[in-house]
Amino acid sequence: FRIIGPTGSGKSSFIARLTGDKSIEIGHTVEPAASEVRHYNYFDESGRSVTLVDSPGFDDSREGFTDADVLGKIAAFLEITFEQDKKLSGIIYLHWITDTSGGVSRRNLVMFRKLCGALENVFVVTTGWDHWEEDRETMEKRENELMRTPGKFFQPVIAAGGQFLRHDNTKGSARRIVERLLKNHPIPLQIQIEMRDGKTLEETAAGSELAAELKKVVDELRKEVKDLKEEMAVAIAEKDEALKELEAERSKIKAEMENISNEQATANKKLQDLERAQVVSREEQARIQSLLEIVREETDRKHRDLLRSMRHQVSVIFAL
């Protein structure tokens, strides 16, 4: 059987619980652990050999590792196993119970459905229950939302025959899920049938979905570029308008400064004229004062001369 799901949903942990292999890398770091399709073998309680296939999710965050790379690796593995007449007893899709199933998880789920086709042998297994023991009621509401919201999340999978199970991150839980899955009659996946019928990977339902998703991304990027160009044009226009306003303001300030300078020059001239007028006034006052002194002295002299003359005349008269 095959295990699929978003990075961090617990694929490697699930396999580690089944096999007891503690060396299996758990992908909780920034770089996903499972970047290749890997398979592991273990024996169930009846001694039967079971092969588990772990594949990367359609959300690998490593630089240069795209959804197309993921699909190519999965398709190549499935094509080889189909040619060897090895069919999958089923697929386990792991989903972290608190995941809102938006964006990345939605893409994983859509690609998962395109890969599988028929969903009778599909188990949707929610993980993370061991982390939420104290808030189980909330998680059960979340589980019900994932299962029963019409047309959303996993409701279409359940409606098409898929089953919904819980995993509490124990070995017993993992083995019970696998035992139920192994009771299914092995059937080929849709992508295996499509490639057997001569379709290229791009022509399969999964390939077409990926192409449509990529086209959507490209269209969104083109729109972003277009919007950015328009924003830049507006910014340039606004910048030009702002420069015009700044230039007008600069000219206005310059004119005001010139007016102030002219007014200052006029004021300085008036002050200088006033000072000169004050100097002239002081000189005129001094000249007048000098003339007054001369007139006063001349008047005094004439007065003295008159007095002397009168005294002389008086003395002459009395002498007769």
Coordinates of C-alpha atoms in Angstrom, one line a residue:
F1 CA 0.0 0.0 0.0
R2 CA 1.0 3.6 -0.4
I3 CA 1.2 6.5 2.0
I4 CA 0.6 10.0 0.9
G5 CA -0.1 13.4 2.5
P6 CA 1.3 16.9 3.1
T7 CA 4.7 17.4 4.5
G8 CA 4.5 17.2 8.3
S9 CA 1.3 15.1 8.3
G10 CA 3.1 12.2 9.9
K11 CA 3.9 9.8 7.0
S12 CA 7.4 8.9 8.1
S13 CA 6.2 8.6 11.8
F14 CA 3.5 6.3 10.7
I15 CA 6.0 4.0 8.9
A16 CA 8.3 4.1 11.9
R17 CA 5.6 2.9 14.2
L18 CA 4.7 0.0 11.8
T19 CA 8.3 -1.1 11.1
G20 CA 9.9 -0.2 14.4
D21 CA 12.7 1.4 12.4
K22 CA 13.9 4.4 14.5
S23 CA 16.3 5.5 11.8
I24 CA 13.4 6.7 9.5
E25 CA 13.8 10.4 9.2
I26 CA 10.9 12.5 10.5
G27 CA 10.1 15.5 8.2
H28 CA 9.3 18.2 10.8
T29 CA 12.2 20.4 9.8
V30 CA 12.1 23.2 7.2
E31 CA 13.4 20.8 4.5
P32 CA 11.1 17.9 4.0
A33 CA 12.7 14.5 4.8
A34 CA 11.0 12.5 2.1
S35 CA 12.1 13.9 -1.2
E36 CA 12.2 10.6 -3.0
V37 CA 9.7 7.7 -3.3
R38 CA 10.8 5.2 -0.7
H39 CA 9.5 1.7 0.2
Y40 CA 9.8 -0.2 3.4
N41 CA 9.0 -3.8 4.3
Y42 CA 7.8 -5.4 7.5
F43 CA 5.9 -8.5 8.5
D44 CA 2.4 -8.3 10.0
E45 CA 1.2 -10.5 12.9
S46 CA 0.3 -13.3 10.5
G47 CA 3.8 -13.3 9.0
R48 CA 2.8 -11.7 5.8
S49 CA 5.3 -9.4 4.1
V50 CA 3.9 -5.9 3.7
T51 CA 5.5 -3.2 1.6
L52 CA 4.8 0.5 2.4
V53 CA 5.5 3.2 -0.1
D54 CA 6.3 6.7 1.2
S55 CA 6.3 9.5 -1.3
P56 CA 6.9 13.3 -1.1
G57 CA 3.9 15.6 -0.8
F58 CA 2.9 18.2 -3.4
D59 CA 4.2 20.9 -1.1
D60 CA 8.0 20.2 -0.9
S61 CA 9.6 23.4 0.2
R62 CA 13.1 22.6 -1.0
E63 CA 14.4 25.0 -3.6
G64 CA 14.4 23.6 -7.1
F65 CA 12.1 20.7 -6.2
T66 CA 8.7 21.3 -7.8
D67 CA 5.3 19.6 -7.9
A68 CA 6.2 18.4 -11.4
D69 CA 9.3 16.6 -9.9
V70 CA 7.0 15.0 -7.2
L71 CA 4.5 13.8 -9.8
G72 CA 7.3 12.5 -12.0
K73 CA 8.8 10.4 -9.2
I74 CA 5.5 9.0 -8.2
A75 CA 4.4 8.2 -11.7
A76 CA 7.7 6.5 -12.5
F77 CA 7.5 4.3 -9.4
L78 CA 3.8 3.4 -10.1
E79 CA 4.5 2.6 -13.8
I80 CA 7.3 0.2 -12.8
T81 CA 5.2 -1.6 -10.2
F82 CA 2.3 -1.9 -12.6
E83 CA 4.5 -3.4 -15.2
Q84 CA 5.7 -5.9 -12.6
D85 CA 2.0 -6.7 -11.9
K86 CA 2.2 -5.3 -8.4
K87 CA -1.0 -3.6 -7.4
L88 CA -1.6 -1.5 -4.4
S89 CA -4.0 -2.8 -1.7
G90 CA -4.8 0.8 -1.0
I91 CA -3.7 4.3 -0.2
I92 CA -3.5 6.0 3.2
Y93 CA -3.8 9.7 3.0
L94 CA -2.6 11.3 6.2
H95 CA -3.9 14.6 7.3
W96 CA -3.0 16.6 10.5
I97 CA -6.3 17.0 12.4
T98 CA -5.9 20.8 13.0
D99 CA -4.8 21.5 9.4
T100 CA -7.4 23.9 7.9
S101 CA -6.9 22.2 4.5
G102 CA -6.2 25.5 2.7
G103 CA -3.7 26.2 -0.1
V104 CA -1.0 23.5 0.1
S105 CA -3.3 20.8 1.7
R106 CA -6.0 21.5 -0.9
R107 CA -3.4 21.0 -3.7
N108 CA -2.3 17.7 -2.1
L109 CA -5.9 16.5 -1.9
V110 CA -6.8 17.4 -5.5
M111 CA -3.6 15.7 -6.9
F112 CA -4.3 12.7 -4.7
R113 CA -7.8 12.3 -6.2
K114 CA -6.5 12.7 -9.7
L115 CA -3.9 10.0 -9.1
C116 CA -6.3 7.5 -7.6
G117 CA -9.4 7.7 -9.6
A118 CA -11.6 5.2 -7.8
L119 CA -11.5 5.8 -4.0
E120 CA -12.8 2.5 -2.6
N121 CA -9.4 1.5 -1.4
V122 CA -8.6 4.9 0.1
F123 CA -8.3 5.5 3.8
V124 CA -8.1 9.1 5.0
V125 CA -6.3 9.0 8.3
T126 CA -6.2 12.0 10.6
T127 CA -3.1 12.4 12.8
G128 CA -2.2 14.5 15.8
W129 CA -4.8 13.1 18.2
D130 CA -2.1 12.4 20.7
H131 CA -1.3 16.1 20.9
W132 CA -4.9 17.1 21.7
E133 CA -6.1 14.7 24.4
E134 CA -7.3 17.6 26.6
D135 CA -9.3 19.2 23.8
R136 CA -10.8 16.1 22.2
E137 CA -14.3 17.5 21.8
T138 CA -12.9 20.4 19.6
M139 CA -10.9 17.9 17.5
E140 CA -14.0 15.7 17.0
K141 CA -15.9 18.8 15.8
R142 CA -13.0 19.4 13.4
E143 CA -13.1 15.8 12.2
N144 CA -16.8 16.0 11.5
E145 CA -16.2 19.2 9.6
L146 CA -13.5 17.5 7.4
M147 CA -15.8 14.5 6.8
R148 CA -19.2 16.1 6.3
T149 CA -18.9 19.7 4.9
P150 CA -20.6 19.3 1.5
G151 CA -18.3 19.5 -1.4
K152 CA -15.3 20.5 0.7
F153 CA -12.3 18.9 2.4
F154 CA -12.7 15.1 2.5
Q155 CA -16.5 14.8 2.0
P156 CA -16.2 14.0 -1.7
V157 CA -13.7 11.3 -0.9
I158 CA -16.0 9.7 1.7
A159 CA -19.0 10.0 -0.7
A160 CA -17.0 8.2 -3.3
G161 CA -16.3 5.2 -1.0
G162 CA -13.2 6.3 1.0
Q163 CA -13.0 5.6 4.7
F164 CA -12.1 8.0 7.5
L165 CA -9.9 6.8 10.4
R166 CA -7.9 8.2 13.3
H167 CA -4.3 7.5 14.2
D168 CA -3.0 8.3 17.8
N169 CA 0.7 7.8 16.9
T170 CA 1.0 4.3 18.5
K171 CA 2.2 1.1 16.9
G172 CA -1.2 -0.6 17.7
S173 CA -3.1 2.2 16.0
A174 CA -0.9 2.1 12.8
R175 CA -1.2 -1.7 12.6
R176 CA -5.0 -1.8 13.0
I177 CA -5.3 0.7 10.1
V178 CA -3.0 -1.4 7.8
E179 CA -4.8 -4.6 8.7
R180 CA -8.1 -3.1 7.6
L181 CA -6.5 -1.8 4.4
L182 CA -5.0 -5.2 3.5
K183 CA -8.5 -6.7 3.4
N184 CA -9.2 -4.7 0.3
H185 CA -8.9 -6.2 -3.2
P186 CA -5.8 -4.7 -4.9
I187 CA -6.7 -2.4 -7.9
P188 CA -4.6 -0.2 -10.2
L189 CA -4.7 3.5 -9.7
Q190 CA -6.1 5.8 -12.4
I191 CA -2.7 7.1 -13.4
Q192 CA -1.4 3.6 -13.9
I193 CA -4.3 2.8 -16.2
E194 CA -3.8 6.0 -18.1
M195 CA -0.1 5.4 -18.7
R196 CA -0.8 1.8 -19.6
D197 CA -3.2 3.1 -22.3
G198 CA -0.3 5.1 -23.8
K199 CA -1.0 8.5 -22.2
T200 CA 2.0 10.7 -21.4
L201 CA 2.4 12.0 -17.9
E202 CA 1.2 15.4 -19.1
E203 CA -1.9 13.8 -20.6
T204 CA -3.0 12.0 -17.4
A205 CA -5.6 13.5 -15.1
A206 CA -2.9 14.3 -12.5
G207 CA -0.6 15.8 -15.1
S208 CA -3.5 17.9 -16.6
E209 CA -4.4 19.1 -13.1
L210 CA -0.8 20.0 -12.4
A211 CA -0.6 21.9 -15.8
A212 CA -3.8 23.8 -14.9
E213 CA -2.4 24.6 -11.5
L214 CA 0.8 25.9 -13.0
K215 CA -1.1 27.9 -15.6
K216 CA -3.1 29.5 -12.8
V217 CA 0.1 30.4 -11.0
V218 CA 1.6 31.8 -14.2
D219 CA -1.6 33.9 -14.9
E220 CA -1.5 35.2 -11.3
L221 CA 2.2 36.1 -11.7
R222 CA 1.4 37.9 -15.0
K223 CA -1.4 39.8 -13.3
E224 CA 0.9 40.8 -10.5
V225 CA 3.5 42.0 -13.0
K226 CA 0.8 44.0 -14.9
D227 CA -0.5 45.5 -11.6
L228 CA 3.1 46.3 -10.6
K229 CA 3.7 48.1 -13.9
E230 CA 0.5 50.1 -13.5
E231 CA 1.5 51.0 -9.9
M232 CA 4.9 52.0 -11.1
A233 CA 3.4 54.2 -13.8
V234 CA 1.1 55.8 -11.2
A235 CA 4.0 56.3 -8.9
I236 CA 6.1 57.9 -11.6
A237 CA 3.2 60.2 -12.6
E238 CA 2.6 61.1 -8.9
K239 CA 6.4 61.7 -8.6
D240 CA 6.3 64.0 -11.6
E241 CA 3.3 65.9 -10.1
A242 CA 5.0 66.0 -6.8
L243 CA 8.2 67.4 -8.4
K244 CA 6.1 70.1 -10.2
E245 CA 4.5 71.0 -6.9
L246 CA 7.9 71.2 -5.2
E247 CA 9.3 73.4 -8.0
A248 CA 6.3 75.7 -7.7
E249 CA 6.8 75.9 -4.0
R250 CA 10.5 76.5 -4.5
S251 CA 9.7 79.4 -6.9
K252 CA 7.2 80.8 -4.5
I253 CA 9.7 80.7 -1.7
K254 CA 12.4 82.2 -3.9
A255 CA 10.1 85.1 -4.8
E256 CA 9.2 85.7 -1.2
M257 CA 12.9 85.7 -0.3
E258 CA 13.5 88.3 -3.0
N259 CA 10.7 90.5 -1.8
I260 CA 12.0 90.3 1.7
S261 CA 15.5 91.1 0.5
N262 CA 14.1 94.1 -1.4
E263 CA 12.1 95.3 1.6
Q264 CA 15.2 94.9 3.7
A265 CA 17.3 97.0 1.3
T266 CA 14.6 99.7 1.2
A267 CA 14.4 99.7 5.0
N268 CA 18.2 99.9 5.2
K269 CA 18.2 102.9 2.8
K270 CA 15.5 104.7 4.8
L271 CA 17.5 104.1 7.9
Q272 CA 20.6 105.5 6.3
D273 CA 18.6 108.6 5.0
L274 CA 17.2 109.1 8.4
E275 CA 20.6 108.9 10.0
R276 CA 22.0 111.4 7.4
A277 CA 19.0 113.7 8.0
Q278 CA 19.7 113.5 11.7
V279 CA 23.3 114.4 11.1
V280 CA 22.3 117.4 8.9
S281 CA 19.8 118.5 11.5
R282 CA 22.4 118.4 14.2
E283 CA 24.8 120.5 12.0
E284 CA 22.0 123.1 11.2
Q285 CA 21.2 123.4 14.9
A286 CA 24.8 124.0 15.7
R287 CA 25.1 126.7 13.0
I288 CA 21.9 128.4 14.2
Q289 CA 23.2 128.2 17.8
S290 CA 26.4 129.8 16.7
L291 CA 24.6 132.6 14.8
L292 CA 22.4 133.2 17.9
E293 CA 25.6 133.5 20.0
I294 CA 27.0 136.0 17.6
V295 CA 23.8 138.0 17.5
R296 CA 23.6 137.8 21.3
E297 CA 27.2 139.0 21.7
E298 CA 26.6 141.8 19.1
T299 CA 23.5 142.8 20.9
D300 CA 25.3 142.9 24.2
R301 CA 28.1 144.9 22.7
K302 CA 25.7 147.4 21.2
H303 CA 23.8 147.6 24.4
R304 CA 27.0 148.3 26.3
D305 CA 28.1 150.9 23.8
L306 CA 24.7 152.6 24.1
L307 CA 24.9 152.6 27.8
R308 CA 28.4 154.2 27.7
S309 CA 27.2 156.8 25.2
M310 CA 24.2 157.6 27.3
R311 CA 26.3 157.9 30.5
H312 CA 28.7 160.1 28.7
Q313 CA 26.0 162.4 27.4
V314 CA 24.4 162.6 30.9
S315 CA 27.8 163.5 32.4
V316 CA 28.3 166.3 29.8
I317 CA 24.8 167.7 30.5
F318 CA 25.3 167.8 34.2
A319 CA 28.7 169.4 33.7
L320 CA 27.2 172.4 32.0

